[in-house]
Short mmCIF file of N, CA and C in Angstrom, two decimals:
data_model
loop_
_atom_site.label_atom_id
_atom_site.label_comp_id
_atom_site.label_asym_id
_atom_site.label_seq_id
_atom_site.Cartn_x
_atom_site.Cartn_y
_atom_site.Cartn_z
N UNK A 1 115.50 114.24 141.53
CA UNK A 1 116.05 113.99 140.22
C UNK A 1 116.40 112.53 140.04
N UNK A 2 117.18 111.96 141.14
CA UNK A 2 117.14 110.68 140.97
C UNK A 2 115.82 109.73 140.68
N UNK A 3 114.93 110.21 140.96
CA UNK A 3 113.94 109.05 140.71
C UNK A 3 112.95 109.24 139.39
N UNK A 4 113.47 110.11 138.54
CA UNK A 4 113.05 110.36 137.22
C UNK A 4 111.62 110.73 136.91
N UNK A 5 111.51 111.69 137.75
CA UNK A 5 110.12 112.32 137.92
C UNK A 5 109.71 113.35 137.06
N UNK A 6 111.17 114.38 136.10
CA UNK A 6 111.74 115.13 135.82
C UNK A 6 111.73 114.75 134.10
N UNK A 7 111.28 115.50 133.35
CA UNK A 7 111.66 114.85 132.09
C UNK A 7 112.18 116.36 131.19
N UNK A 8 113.78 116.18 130.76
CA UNK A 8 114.30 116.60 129.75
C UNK A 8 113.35 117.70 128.93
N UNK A 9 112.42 117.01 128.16
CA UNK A 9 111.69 117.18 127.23
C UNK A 9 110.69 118.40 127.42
N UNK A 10 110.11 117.99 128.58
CA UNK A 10 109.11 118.49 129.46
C UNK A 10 108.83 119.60 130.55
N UNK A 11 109.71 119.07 131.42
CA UNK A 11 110.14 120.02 132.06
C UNK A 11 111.17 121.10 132.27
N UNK A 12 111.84 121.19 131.29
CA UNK A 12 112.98 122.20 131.07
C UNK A 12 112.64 123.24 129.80
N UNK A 13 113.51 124.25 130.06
CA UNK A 13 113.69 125.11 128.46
C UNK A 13 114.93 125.63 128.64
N UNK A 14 115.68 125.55 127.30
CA UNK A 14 117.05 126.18 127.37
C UNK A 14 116.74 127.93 126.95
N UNK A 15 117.86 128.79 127.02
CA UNK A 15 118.15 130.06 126.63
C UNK A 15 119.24 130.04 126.43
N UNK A 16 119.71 131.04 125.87
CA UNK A 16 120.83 131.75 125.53
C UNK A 16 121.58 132.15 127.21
N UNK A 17 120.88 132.26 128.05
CA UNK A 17 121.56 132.45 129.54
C UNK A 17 121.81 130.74 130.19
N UNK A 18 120.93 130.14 129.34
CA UNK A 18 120.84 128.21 130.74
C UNK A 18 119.89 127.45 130.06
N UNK A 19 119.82 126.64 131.32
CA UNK A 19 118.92 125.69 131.44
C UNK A 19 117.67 125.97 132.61
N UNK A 20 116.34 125.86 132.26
CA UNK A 20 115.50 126.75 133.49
C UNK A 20 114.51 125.49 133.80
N UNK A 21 113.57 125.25 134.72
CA UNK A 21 113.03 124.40 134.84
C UNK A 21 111.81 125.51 134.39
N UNK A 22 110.69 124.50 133.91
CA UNK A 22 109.21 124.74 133.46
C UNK A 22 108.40 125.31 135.15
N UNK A 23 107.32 125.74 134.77
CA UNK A 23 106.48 125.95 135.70
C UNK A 23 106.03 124.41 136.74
N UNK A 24 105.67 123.71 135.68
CA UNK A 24 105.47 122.61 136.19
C UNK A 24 106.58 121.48 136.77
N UNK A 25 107.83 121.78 135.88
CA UNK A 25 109.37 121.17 136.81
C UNK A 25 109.18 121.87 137.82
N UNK A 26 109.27 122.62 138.44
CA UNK A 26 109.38 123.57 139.46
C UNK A 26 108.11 122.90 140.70
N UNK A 27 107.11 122.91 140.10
CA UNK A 27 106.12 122.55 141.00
C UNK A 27 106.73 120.83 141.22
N UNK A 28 107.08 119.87 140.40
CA UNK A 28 107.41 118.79 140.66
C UNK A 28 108.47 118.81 141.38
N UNK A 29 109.66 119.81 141.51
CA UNK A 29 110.72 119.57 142.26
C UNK A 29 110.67 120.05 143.40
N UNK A 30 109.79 121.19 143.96
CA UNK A 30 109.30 121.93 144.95
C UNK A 30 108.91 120.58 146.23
N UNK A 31 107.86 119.69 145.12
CA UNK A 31 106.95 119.11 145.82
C UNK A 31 107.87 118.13 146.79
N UNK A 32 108.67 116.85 145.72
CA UNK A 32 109.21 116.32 146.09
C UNK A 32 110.16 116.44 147.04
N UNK A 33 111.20 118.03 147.11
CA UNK A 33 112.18 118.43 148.03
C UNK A 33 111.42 118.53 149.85
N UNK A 34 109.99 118.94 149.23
CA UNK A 34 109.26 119.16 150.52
C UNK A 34 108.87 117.83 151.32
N UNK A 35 108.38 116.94 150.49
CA UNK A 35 108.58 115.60 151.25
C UNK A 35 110.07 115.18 151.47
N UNK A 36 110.77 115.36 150.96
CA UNK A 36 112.19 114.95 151.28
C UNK A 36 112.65 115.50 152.47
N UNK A 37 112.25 116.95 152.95
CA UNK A 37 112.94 117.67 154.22
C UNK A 37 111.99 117.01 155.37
N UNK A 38 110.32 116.65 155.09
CA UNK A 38 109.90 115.68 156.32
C UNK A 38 110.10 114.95 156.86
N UNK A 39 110.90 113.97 156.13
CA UNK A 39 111.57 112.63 156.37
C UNK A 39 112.31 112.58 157.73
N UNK A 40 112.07 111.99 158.78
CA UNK A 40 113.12 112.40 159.72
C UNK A 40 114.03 110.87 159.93
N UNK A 41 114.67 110.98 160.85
CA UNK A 41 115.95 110.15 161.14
C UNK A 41 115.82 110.66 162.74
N UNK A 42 117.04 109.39 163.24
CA UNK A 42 117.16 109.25 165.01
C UNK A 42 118.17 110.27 165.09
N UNK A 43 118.33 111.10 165.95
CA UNK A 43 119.24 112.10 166.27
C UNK A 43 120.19 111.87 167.60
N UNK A 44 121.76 111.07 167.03
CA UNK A 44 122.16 110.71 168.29
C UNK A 44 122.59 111.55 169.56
N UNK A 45 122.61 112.47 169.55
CA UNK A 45 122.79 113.90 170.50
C UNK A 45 121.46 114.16 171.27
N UNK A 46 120.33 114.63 170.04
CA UNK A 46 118.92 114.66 171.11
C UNK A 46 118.39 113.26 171.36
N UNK A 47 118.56 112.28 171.27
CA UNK A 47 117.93 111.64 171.31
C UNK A 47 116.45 111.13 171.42
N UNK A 48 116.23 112.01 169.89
CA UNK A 48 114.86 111.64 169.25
C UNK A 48 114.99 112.43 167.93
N UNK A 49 113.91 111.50 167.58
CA UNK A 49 113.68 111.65 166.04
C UNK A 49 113.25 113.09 165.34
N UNK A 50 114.20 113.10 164.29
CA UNK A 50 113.99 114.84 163.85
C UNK A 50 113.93 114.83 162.23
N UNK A 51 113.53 116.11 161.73
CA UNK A 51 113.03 115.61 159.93
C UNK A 51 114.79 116.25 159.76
N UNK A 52 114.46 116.38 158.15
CA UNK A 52 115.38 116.76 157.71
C UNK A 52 115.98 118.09 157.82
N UNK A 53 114.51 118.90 157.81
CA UNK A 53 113.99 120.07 158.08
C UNK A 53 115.00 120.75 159.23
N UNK A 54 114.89 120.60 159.82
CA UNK A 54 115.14 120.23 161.82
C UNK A 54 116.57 120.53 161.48
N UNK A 55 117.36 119.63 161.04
CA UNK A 55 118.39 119.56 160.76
C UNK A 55 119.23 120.59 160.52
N UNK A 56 118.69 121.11 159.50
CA UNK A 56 118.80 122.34 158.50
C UNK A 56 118.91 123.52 159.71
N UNK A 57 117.53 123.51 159.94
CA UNK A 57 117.54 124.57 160.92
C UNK A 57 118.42 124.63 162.67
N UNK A 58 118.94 123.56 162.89
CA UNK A 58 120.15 123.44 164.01
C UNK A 58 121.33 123.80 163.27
N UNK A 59 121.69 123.43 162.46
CA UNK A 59 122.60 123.84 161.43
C UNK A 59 122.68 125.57 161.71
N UNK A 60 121.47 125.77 161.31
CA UNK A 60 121.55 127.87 161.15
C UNK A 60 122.16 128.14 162.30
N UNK A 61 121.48 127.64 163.30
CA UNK A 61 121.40 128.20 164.99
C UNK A 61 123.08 128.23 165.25
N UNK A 62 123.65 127.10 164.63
CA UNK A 62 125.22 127.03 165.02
C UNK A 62 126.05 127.42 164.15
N UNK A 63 125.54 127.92 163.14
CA UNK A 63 126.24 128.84 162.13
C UNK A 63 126.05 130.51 162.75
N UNK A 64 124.74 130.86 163.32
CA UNK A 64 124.70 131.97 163.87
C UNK A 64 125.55 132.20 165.14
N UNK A 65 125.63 131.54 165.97
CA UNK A 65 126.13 131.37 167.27
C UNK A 65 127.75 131.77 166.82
N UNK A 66 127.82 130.73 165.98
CA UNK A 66 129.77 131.20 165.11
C UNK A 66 130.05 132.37 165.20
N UNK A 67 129.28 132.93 164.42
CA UNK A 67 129.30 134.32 163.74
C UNK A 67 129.15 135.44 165.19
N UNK A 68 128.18 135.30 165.69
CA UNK A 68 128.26 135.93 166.68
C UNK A 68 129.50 135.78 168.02
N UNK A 69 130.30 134.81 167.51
CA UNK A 69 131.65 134.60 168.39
C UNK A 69 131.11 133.81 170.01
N UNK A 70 129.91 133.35 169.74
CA UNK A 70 129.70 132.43 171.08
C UNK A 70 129.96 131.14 171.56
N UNK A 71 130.18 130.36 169.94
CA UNK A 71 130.65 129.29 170.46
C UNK A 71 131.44 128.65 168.71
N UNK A 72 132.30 127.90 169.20
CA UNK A 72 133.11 127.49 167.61
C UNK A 72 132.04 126.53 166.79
N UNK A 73 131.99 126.76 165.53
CA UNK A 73 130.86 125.71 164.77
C UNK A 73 131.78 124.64 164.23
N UNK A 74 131.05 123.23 164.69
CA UNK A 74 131.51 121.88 164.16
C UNK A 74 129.90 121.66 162.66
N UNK A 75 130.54 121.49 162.07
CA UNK A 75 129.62 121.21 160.83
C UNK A 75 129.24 119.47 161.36
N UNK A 76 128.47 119.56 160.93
CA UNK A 76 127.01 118.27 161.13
C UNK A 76 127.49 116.67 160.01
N UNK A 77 128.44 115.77 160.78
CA UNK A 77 128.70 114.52 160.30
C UNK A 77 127.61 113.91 160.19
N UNK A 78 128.01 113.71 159.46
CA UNK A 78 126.34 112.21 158.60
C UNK A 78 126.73 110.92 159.42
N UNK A 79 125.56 110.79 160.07
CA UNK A 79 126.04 109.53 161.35
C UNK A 79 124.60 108.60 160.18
N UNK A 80 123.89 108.74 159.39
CA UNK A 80 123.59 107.76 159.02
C UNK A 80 123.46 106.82 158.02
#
């Protein structure tokens, strides 16, 4: 959204329930989020480079682990 790929006009339709994105907003925001989760960064713990993706999904693993009472979950500081 920030990079104005997205147009008001175009890609949206209102209702009586919202605001909805178009078929084609949808495909434009799909696209872009998907290059956005490839993107990786240095991971100071593993030490190596991981996408965004990655992230997300260590995230689950220690949200599951919580839940299952195996180990306490520290939520994921933005070191960058």
């Amino acid at each position: 959204l920030g990079r104005r790929q997205l147009d008001e006009s175009i890609h949206f339709c209102s209702t009586e329930d919202g605001c909805y994105l178009t078929e084609e907003g949808r495909r434009i925001f799909v696209a872009a989020f998907d290059q956005d989760l490839q993107q990786t960064i240095s991971h100071p713990t593993l030490g190596r480079s991981v996408s965004y993706r990655k992230l997300i999904q260590l995230e689950c693993y220690q949200l599951i682990k919580h839940l299952k009472g195996e180990s306490e979950y520290q939520a994921l500081n933005r070191w960058w």
